[in-house]
Short mmCIF file of C-alpha atoms in Angstrom, two decimals:
data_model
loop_
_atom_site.label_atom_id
_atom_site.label_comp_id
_atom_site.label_asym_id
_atom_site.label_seq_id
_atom_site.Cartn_x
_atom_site.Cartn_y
_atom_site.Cartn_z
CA UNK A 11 20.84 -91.80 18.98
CA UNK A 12 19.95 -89.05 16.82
CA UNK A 13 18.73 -89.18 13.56
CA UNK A 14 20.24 -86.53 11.95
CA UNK A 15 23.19 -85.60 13.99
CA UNK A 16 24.97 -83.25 11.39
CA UNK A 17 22.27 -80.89 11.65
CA UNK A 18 22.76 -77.44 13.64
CA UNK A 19 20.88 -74.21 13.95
CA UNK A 20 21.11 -71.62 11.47
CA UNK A 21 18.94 -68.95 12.78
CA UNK A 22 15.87 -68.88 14.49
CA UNK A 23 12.79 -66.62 13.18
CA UNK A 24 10.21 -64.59 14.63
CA UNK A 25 7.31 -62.70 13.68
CA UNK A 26 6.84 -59.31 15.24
CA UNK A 27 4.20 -56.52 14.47
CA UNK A 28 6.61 -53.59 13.33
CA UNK A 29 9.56 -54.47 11.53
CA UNK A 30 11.35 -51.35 11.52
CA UNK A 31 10.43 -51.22 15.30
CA UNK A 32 11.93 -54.48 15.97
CA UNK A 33 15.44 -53.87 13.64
CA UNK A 34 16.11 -50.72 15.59
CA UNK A 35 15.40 -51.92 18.67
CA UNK A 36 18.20 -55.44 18.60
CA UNK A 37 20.29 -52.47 16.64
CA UNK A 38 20.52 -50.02 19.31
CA UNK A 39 20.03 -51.80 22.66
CA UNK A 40 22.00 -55.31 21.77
CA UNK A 41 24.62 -54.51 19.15
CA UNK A 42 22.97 -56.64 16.26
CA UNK A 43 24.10 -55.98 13.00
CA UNK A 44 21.95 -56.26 9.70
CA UNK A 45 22.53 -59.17 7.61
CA UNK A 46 20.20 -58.71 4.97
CA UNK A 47 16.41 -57.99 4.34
CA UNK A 48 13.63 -58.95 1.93
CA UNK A 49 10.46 -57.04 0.88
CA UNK A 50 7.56 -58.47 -1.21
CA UNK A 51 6.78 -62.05 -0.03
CA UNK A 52 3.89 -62.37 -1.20
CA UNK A 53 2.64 -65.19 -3.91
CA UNK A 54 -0.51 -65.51 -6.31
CA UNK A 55 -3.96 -67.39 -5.31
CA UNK A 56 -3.53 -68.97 -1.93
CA UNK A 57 0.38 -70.06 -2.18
CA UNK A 58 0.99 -67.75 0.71
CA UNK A 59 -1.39 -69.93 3.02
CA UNK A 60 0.18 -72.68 1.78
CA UNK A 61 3.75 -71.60 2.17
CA UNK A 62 3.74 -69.40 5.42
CA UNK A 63 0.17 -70.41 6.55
CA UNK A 64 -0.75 -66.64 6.15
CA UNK A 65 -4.05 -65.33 5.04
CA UNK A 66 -4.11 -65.26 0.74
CA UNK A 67 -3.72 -61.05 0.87
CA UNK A 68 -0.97 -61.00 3.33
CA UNK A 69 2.58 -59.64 2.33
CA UNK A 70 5.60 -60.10 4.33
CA UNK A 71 8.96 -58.91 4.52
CA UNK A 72 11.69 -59.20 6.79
CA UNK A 73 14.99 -59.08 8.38
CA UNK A 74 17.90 -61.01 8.94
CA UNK A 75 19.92 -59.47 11.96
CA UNK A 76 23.43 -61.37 13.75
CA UNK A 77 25.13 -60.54 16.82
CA UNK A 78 28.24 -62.77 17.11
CA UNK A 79 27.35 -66.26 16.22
CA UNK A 80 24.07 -65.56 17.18
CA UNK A 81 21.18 -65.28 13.91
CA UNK A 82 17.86 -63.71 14.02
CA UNK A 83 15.22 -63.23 11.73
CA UNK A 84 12.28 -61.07 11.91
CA UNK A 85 9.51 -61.18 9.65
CA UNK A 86 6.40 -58.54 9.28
CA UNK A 87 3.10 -59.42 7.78
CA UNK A 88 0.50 -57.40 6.44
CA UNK A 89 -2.83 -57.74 5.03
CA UNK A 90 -5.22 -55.11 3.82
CA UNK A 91 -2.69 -52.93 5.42
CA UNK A 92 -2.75 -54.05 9.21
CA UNK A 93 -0.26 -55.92 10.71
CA UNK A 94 -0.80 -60.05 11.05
CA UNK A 95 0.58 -61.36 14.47
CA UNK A 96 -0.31 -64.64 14.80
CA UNK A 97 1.23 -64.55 18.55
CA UNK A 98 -0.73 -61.74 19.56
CA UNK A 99 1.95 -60.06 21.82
CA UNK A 100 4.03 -63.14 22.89
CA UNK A 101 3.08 -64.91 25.62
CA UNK A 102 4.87 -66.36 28.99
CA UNK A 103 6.46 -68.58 28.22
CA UNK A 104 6.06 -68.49 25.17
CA UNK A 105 8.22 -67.18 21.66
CA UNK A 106 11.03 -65.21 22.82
CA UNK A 107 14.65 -64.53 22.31
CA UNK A 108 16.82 -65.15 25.40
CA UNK A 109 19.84 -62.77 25.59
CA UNK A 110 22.64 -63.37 27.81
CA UNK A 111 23.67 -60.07 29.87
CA UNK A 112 27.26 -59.22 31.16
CA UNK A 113 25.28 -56.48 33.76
CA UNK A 114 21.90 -57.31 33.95
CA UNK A 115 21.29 -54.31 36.64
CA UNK A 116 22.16 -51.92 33.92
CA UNK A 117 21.03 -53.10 30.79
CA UNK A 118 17.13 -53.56 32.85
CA UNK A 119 18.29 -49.73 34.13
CA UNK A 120 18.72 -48.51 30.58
CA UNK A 121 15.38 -50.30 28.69
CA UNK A 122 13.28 -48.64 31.62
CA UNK A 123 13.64 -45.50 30.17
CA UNK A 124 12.57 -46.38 27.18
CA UNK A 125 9.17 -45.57 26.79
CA UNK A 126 6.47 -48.36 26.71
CA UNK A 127 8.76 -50.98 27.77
CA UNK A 128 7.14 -53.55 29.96
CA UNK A 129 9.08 -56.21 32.61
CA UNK A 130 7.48 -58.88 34.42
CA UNK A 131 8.95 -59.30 38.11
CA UNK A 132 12.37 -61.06 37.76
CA UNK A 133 12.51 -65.26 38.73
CA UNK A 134 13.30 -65.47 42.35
CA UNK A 135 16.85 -65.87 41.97
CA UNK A 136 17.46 -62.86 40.20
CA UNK A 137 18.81 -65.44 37.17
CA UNK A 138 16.40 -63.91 34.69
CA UNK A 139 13.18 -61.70 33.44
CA UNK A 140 10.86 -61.48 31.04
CA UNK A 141 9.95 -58.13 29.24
CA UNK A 142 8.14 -56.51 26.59
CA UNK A 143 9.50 -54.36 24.00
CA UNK A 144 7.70 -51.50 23.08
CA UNK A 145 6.03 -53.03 19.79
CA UNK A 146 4.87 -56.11 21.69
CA UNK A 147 8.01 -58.45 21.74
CA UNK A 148 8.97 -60.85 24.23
CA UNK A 149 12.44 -60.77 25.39
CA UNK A 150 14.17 -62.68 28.37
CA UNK A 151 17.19 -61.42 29.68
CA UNK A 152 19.40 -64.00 31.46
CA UNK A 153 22.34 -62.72 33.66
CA UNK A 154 25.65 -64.55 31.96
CA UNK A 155 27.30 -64.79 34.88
CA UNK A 156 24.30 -67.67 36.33
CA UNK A 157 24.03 -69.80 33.07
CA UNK A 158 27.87 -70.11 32.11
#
C-alpha cells in the first residue's frame, strides 16, 4: 500500500549544459511550448550548495517547457562563467527524457541531419534508441506504436 497515494508527477527536471541549446531544440524538433523561465538563482554564502548542491559561485537559470500533459524543466548552471554539468553528457542508461514517436523512421531521418547529433544502434527490436543531442543530451525515442 502506498504511503502517499494522492501524490502525482508534476514535471520532471534536468540539467543540461546550454540552455538556450536545449529550449530550441524540444521547441523545434518535438513541438514543446514554453511555460515559463527563471534567471538569477543564485543565493549568498554557501545556500546554493545547500539548496541545489551546486558549488557556492554557481548561478542557474532555467526553463519550464510542456508538450501536452507532458512537463519539462531544464536548468543551466554556471560558475566562473563555464557551464556545471554534474552528469557530464548523460550516460546509458542513465538521465534522459523518453519521447514517444508516431514515425520513428522519420523523426531518426530528420535529427540526422542535424549537425552533431549522435545515435547509439537501436534495441534489437527496433522498439527504441538512444541519442545525443547536439549540446550533450540524452534522449530515447520509443516508437508509440510498441509501448501503447
Amino acid at each position: 500500500m502506498a504511503v502517499f497515494p494522492s501524490a502525482k508527477l508534476d514535471h520532471c527536471s534536468f540539467v543540461v549544459p546550454d540552455l538556450d541549446a536545449a529550449v530550441q531544440f524540444f521547441q523545434t524538433y518535438f513541438g514543446f511550448h514554453l511555460l515559463s523561465t527563471q534567471a538569477g538563482l543564485e543565493f549568498q554564502g554557501d545556500q546554493t550548495t545547500r539548496v541545489f548542491a551546486m558549488p557556492p559561485s554557481a548561478t542557474g537559470r532555467s526553463a519550464r517547457l510542456q508538450a501536452g500533459t507532458s512537463v519539462i524543466e531544464l536548468k543551466e548552471w554556471k560558475a566562473g562563467g563555464e557551464a556545471i554539468n554534474p552528469l557530464r553528457e548523460s550516460s546509458v542508461p542513465g538521465c534522459h527524457i523518453a519521447l514517444l514517436v508516431p514515425d520513428m523512421d522519420a523523426v531518426i531521418a530528420e535529427l540526422r541531419n542535424i549537425p552533431r547529433m549522435r545515435f547509439l544502434e537501436p534495441a534489437p527490436d527496433g522498439s527504441f534508441v538512444y541519442c545525443f543531442t547536439p549540446y550533450g543530451f540524452q534522449l530515447q525515442l520509443l516508437r508509440a506504436a510498441s509501448f501503447s
